[in-house]
mmCIF file of C-alpha atoms in Angstrom:
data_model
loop_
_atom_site.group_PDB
_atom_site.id
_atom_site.type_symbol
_atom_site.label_atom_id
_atom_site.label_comp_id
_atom_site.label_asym_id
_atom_site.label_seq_id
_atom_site.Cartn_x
_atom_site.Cartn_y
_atom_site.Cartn_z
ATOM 1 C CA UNK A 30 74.864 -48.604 24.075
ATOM 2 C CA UNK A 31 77.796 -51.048 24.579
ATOM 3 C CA UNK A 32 78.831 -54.312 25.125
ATOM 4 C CA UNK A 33 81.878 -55.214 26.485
ATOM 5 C CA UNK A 34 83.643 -58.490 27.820
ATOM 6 C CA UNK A 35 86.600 -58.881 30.418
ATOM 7 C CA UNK A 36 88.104 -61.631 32.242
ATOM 8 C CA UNK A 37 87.812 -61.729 35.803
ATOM 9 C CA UNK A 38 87.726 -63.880 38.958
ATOM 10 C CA UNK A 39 88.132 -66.742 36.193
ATOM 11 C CA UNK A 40 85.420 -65.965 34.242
ATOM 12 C CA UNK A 41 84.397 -64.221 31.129
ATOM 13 C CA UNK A 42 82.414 -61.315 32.145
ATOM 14 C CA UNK A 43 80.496 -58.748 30.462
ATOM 15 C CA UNK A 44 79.595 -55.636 30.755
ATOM 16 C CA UNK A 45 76.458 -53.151 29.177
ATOM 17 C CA UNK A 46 77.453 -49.686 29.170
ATOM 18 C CA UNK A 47 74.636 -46.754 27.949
ATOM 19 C CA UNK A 48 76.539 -43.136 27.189
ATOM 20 C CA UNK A 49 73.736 -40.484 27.662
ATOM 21 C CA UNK A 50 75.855 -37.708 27.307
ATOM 22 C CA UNK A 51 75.408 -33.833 29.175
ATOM 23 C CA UNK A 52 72.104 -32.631 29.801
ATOM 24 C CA UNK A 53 70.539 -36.278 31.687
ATOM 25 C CA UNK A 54 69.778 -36.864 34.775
ATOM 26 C CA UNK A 55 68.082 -39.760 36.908
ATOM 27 C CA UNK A 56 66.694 -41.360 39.936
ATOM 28 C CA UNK A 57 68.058 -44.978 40.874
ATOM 29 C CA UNK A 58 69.212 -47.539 43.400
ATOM 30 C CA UNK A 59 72.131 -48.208 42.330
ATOM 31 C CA UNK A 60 75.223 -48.581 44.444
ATOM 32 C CA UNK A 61 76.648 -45.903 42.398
ATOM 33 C CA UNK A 62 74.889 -42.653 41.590
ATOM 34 C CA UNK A 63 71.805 -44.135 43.469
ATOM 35 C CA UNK A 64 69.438 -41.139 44.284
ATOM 36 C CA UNK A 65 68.619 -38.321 41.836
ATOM 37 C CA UNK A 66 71.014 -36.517 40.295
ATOM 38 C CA UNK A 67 72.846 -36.181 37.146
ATOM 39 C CA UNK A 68 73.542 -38.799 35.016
ATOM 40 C CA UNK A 69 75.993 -38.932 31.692
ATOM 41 C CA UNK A 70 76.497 -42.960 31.741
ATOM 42 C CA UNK A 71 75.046 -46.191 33.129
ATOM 43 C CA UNK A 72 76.637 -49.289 33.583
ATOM 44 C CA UNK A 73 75.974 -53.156 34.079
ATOM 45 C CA UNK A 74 78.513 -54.990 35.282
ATOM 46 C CA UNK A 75 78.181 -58.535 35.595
ATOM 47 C CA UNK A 76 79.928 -60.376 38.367
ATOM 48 C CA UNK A 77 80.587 -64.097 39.157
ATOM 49 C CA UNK A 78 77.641 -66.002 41.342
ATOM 50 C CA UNK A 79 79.828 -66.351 44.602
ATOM 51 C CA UNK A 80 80.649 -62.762 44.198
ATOM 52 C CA UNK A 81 82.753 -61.872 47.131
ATOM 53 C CA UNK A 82 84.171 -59.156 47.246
ATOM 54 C CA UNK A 83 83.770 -56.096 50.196
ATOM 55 C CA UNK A 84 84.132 -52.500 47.773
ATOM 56 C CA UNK A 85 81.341 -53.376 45.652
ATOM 57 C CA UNK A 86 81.137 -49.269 44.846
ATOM 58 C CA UNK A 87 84.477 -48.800 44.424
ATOM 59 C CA UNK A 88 84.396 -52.476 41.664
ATOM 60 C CA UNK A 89 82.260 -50.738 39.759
ATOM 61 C CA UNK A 90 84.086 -47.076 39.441
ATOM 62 C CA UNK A 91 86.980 -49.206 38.150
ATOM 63 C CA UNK A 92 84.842 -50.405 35.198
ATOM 64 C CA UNK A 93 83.119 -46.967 34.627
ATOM 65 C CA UNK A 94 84.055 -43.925 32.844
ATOM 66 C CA UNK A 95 84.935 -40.650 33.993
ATOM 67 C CA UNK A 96 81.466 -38.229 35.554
ATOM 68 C CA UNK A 97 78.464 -39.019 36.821
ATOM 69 C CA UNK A 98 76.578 -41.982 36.452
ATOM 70 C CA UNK A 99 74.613 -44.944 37.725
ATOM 71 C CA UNK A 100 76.289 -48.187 38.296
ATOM 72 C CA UNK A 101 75.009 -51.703 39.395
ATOM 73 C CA UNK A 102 76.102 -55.223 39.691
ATOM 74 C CA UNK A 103 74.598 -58.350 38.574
ATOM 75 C CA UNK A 104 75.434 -62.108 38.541
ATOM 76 C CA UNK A 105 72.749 -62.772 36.030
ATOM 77 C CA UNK A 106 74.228 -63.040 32.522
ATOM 78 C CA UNK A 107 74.629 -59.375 30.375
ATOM 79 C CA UNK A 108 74.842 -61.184 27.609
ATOM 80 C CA UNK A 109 71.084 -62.128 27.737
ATOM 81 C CA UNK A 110 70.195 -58.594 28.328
ATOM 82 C CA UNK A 111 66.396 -58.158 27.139
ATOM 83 C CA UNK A 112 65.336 -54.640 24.805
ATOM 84 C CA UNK A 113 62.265 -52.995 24.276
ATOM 85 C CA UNK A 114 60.756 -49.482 23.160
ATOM 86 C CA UNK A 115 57.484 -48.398 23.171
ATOM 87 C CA UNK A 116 56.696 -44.736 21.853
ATOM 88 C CA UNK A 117 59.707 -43.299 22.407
ATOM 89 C CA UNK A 118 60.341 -44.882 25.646
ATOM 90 C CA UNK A 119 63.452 -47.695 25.991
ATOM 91 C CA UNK A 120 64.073 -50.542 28.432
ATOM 92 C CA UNK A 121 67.303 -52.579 28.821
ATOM 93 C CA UNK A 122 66.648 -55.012 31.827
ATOM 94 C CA UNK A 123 69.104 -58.154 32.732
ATOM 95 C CA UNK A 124 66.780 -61.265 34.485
ATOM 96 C CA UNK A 125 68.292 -64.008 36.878
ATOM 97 C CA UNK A 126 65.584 -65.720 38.960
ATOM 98 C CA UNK A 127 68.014 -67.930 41.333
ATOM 99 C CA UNK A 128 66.050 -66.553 44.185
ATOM 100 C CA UNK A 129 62.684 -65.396 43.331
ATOM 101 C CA UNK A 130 61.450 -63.554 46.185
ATOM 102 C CA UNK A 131 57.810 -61.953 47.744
ATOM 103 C CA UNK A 132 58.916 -58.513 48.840
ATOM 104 C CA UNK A 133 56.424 -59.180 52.074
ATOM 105 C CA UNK A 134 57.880 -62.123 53.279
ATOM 106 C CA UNK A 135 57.501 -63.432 57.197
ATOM 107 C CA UNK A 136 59.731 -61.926 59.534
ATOM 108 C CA UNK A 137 62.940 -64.488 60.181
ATOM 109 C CA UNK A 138 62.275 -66.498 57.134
ATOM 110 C CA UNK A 139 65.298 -67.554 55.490
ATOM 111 C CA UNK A 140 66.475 -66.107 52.160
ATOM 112 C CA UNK A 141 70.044 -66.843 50.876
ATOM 113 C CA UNK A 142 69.987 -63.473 48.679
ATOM 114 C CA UNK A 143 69.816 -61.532 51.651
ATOM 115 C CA UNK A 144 73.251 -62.511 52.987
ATOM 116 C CA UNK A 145 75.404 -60.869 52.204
ATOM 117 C CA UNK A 146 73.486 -57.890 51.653
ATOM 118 C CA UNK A 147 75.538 -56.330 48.934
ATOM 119 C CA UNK A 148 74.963 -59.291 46.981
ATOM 120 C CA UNK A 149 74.817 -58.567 43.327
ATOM 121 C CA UNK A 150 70.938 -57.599 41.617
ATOM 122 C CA UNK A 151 69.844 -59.899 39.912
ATOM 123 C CA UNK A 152 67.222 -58.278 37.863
ATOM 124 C CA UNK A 153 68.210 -54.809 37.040
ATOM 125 C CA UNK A 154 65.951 -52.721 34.624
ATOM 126 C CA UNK A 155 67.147 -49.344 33.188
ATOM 127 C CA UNK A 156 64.878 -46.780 31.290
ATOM 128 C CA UNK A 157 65.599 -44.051 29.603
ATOM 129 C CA UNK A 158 62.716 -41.064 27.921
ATOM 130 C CA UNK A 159 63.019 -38.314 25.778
ATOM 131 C CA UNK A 160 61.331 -35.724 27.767
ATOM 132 C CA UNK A 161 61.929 -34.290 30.863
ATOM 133 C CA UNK A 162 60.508 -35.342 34.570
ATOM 134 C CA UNK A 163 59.917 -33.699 37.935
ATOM 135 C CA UNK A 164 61.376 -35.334 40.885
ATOM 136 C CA UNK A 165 57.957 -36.560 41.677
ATOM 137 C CA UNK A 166 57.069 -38.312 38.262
ATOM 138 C CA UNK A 167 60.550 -40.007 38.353
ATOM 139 C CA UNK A 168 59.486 -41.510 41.930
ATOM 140 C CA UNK A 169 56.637 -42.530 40.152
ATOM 141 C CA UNK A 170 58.095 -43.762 37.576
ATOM 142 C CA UNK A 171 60.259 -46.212 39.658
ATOM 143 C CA UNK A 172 57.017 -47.315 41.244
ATOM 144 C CA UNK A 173 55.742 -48.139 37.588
ATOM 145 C CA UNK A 174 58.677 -50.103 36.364
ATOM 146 C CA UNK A 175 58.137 -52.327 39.564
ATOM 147 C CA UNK A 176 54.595 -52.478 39.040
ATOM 148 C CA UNK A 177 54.997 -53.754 35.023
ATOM 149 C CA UNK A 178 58.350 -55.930 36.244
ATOM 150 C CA UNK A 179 56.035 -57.980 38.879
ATOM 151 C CA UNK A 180 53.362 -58.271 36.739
ATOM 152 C CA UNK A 181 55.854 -59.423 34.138
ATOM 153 C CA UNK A 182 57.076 -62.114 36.282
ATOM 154 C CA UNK A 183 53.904 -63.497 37.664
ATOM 155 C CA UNK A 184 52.557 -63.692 33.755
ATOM 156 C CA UNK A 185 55.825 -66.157 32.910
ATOM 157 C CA UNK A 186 54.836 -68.336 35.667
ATOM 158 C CA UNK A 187 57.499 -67.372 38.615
ATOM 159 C CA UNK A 188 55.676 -66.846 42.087
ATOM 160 C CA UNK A 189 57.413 -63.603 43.383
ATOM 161 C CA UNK A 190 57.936 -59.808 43.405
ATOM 162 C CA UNK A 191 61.440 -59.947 42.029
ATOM 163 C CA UNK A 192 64.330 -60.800 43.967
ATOM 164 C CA UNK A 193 65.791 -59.132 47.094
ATOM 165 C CA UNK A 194 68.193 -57.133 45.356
ATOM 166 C CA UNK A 195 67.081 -56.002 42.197
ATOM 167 C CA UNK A 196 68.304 -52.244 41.007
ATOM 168 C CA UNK A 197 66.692 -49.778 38.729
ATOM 169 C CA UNK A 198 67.381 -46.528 37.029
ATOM 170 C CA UNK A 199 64.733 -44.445 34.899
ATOM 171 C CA UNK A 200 66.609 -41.167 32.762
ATOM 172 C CA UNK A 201 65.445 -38.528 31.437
ATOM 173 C CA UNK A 202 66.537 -34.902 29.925
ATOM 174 C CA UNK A 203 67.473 -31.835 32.248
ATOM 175 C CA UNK A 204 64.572 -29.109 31.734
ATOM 176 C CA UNK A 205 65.793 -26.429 29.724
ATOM 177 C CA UNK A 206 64.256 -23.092 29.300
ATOM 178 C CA UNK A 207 62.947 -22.807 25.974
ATOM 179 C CA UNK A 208 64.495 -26.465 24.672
ATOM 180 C CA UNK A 209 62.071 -28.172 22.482
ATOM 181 C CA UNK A 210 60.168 -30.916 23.856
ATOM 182 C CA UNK A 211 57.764 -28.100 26.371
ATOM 183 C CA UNK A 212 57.777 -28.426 30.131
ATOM 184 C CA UNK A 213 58.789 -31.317 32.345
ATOM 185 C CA UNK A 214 56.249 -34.383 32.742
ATOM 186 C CA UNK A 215 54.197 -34.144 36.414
ATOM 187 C CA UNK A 216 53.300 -37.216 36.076
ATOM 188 C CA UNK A 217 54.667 -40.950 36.055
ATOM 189 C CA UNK A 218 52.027 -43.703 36.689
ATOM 190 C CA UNK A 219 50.790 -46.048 34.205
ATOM 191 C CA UNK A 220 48.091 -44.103 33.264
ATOM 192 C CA UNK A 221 49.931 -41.337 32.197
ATOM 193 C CA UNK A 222 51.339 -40.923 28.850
ATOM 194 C CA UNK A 223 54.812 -41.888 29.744
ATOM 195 C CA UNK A 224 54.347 -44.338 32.657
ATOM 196 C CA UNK A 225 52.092 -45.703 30.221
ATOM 197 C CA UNK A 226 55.132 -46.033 27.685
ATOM 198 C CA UNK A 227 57.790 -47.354 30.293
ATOM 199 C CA UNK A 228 55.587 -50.100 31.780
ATOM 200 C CA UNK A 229 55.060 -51.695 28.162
ATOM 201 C CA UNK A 230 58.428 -51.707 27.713
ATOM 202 C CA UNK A 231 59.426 -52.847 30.868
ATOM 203 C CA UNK A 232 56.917 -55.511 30.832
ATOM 204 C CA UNK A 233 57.768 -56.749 27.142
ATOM 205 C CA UNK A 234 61.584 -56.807 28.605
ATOM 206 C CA UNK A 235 60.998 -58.300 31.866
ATOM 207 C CA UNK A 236 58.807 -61.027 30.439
ATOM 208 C CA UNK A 237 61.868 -61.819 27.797
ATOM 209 C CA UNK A 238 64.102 -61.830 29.732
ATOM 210 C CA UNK A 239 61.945 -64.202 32.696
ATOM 211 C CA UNK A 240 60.534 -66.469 30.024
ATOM 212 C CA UNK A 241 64.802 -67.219 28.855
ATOM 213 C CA UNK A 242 65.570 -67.493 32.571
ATOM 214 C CA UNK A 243 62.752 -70.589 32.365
ATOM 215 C CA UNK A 244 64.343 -72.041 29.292
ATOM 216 C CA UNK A 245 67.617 -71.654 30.427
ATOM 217 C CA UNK A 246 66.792 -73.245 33.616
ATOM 218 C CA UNK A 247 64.597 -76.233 31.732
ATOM 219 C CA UNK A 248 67.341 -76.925 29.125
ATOM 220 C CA UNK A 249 69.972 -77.533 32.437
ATOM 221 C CA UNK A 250 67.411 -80.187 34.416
#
């Protein structure tokens, strides 16, 4: 994993880039490589708060490298990206709570993240486990990292799901015939042994990373 900085749109930006190499793939929401499909990179790029601009995919496949991969955006600061493992499972999240949101909110009720709707994520978690995963324990797996993310949140005191535009990517190994490691995982709740895994980590990152938003956001009042 890799940080990088670069100047941009007058600001010092920077940038978290994980190199899986061959043999990954994933299931995300990115912008880029959103879906599930193979995977050999992922990258977090942050971008200014009045981010502006109308390509947002093709921003982001400047910054990347060559081959598949999964890349998001986020105005919330790289820098303070958040790390945990737990039992062979690893968790990178970035956490900006400017607009903590309920994902069941009224109909019409106002919400400045939503508008424009490619506005930048502002939490975006990405997971990554040794073993392999069908397609229906990564779904599940998604659903567990927003399970452990919300009640993440809700334990450091912020009153919301997330935020409107949060991203997430969970990777795993391609099944190989005869690899080490045995057959893929079926299963990716948090009961099972590896949804288990992910939503500690998650939640230990998440939690960091809302509990330095808070600080952050006392230390500026």
């Amino acid at each position: 994993m890799r940080l990088s900085h670069r100047d941009e749109d007058g600001a010092r930006l920077a940038a978290l880039l994980w190199e899986f190499g061959p043999g990954w793939r994933a299931i995300s929401s990115a912008m880029v490589g959103g879906g599930i499909g193979p995977v050999a990179w992922l990258l977090n790029a942050q971008v200014v708060a009045g981010y502006s601009r109308m390509d947002p995919v093709d921003h982001l496949l400047e910054l990347a490298p060559p081959g598949p991969g999964v890349g998001m955006l986020t105005a919330a600061s790289v820098d303070h990206f958040t790390r945990a493992r737990d039992g062979g499972a690893e968790v990178v999240a970035t956490v900006g709570l400017r607009v903590p949101t309920w994902a069941a909110a009224p109909e019409g009720a106002a919400d400045p993240e939503l508008a424009p709707v490619f506005l930048p994520g502002t939490i975006n978690i990405a997971v990554a486990v040794p073993v392999a995963m069908s397609d229906a324990a990564l779904v599940n797996a998604v659903m567990t990292v927003t399970e452990a993310k919300t009640q993440a949140l809700l334990e450091a005191g912020f009153p919301c799901t997330g935020t409107a535009s949060d991203a997430v990517c969970v990777a795993a190994p391609d099944r190989v015939p005869g690899a080490p490691g045995g057959p893929e995982e079926l299963f990716g709740g948090p009961r099972s042994t590896w949804g288990a895994r992910i939503a500690r980590a998650v939640h230990t990152a998440v939690r960091q990373g809302a509990r330095r938003w808070a600080e952050r956001d006392t230390s500026a009042t």
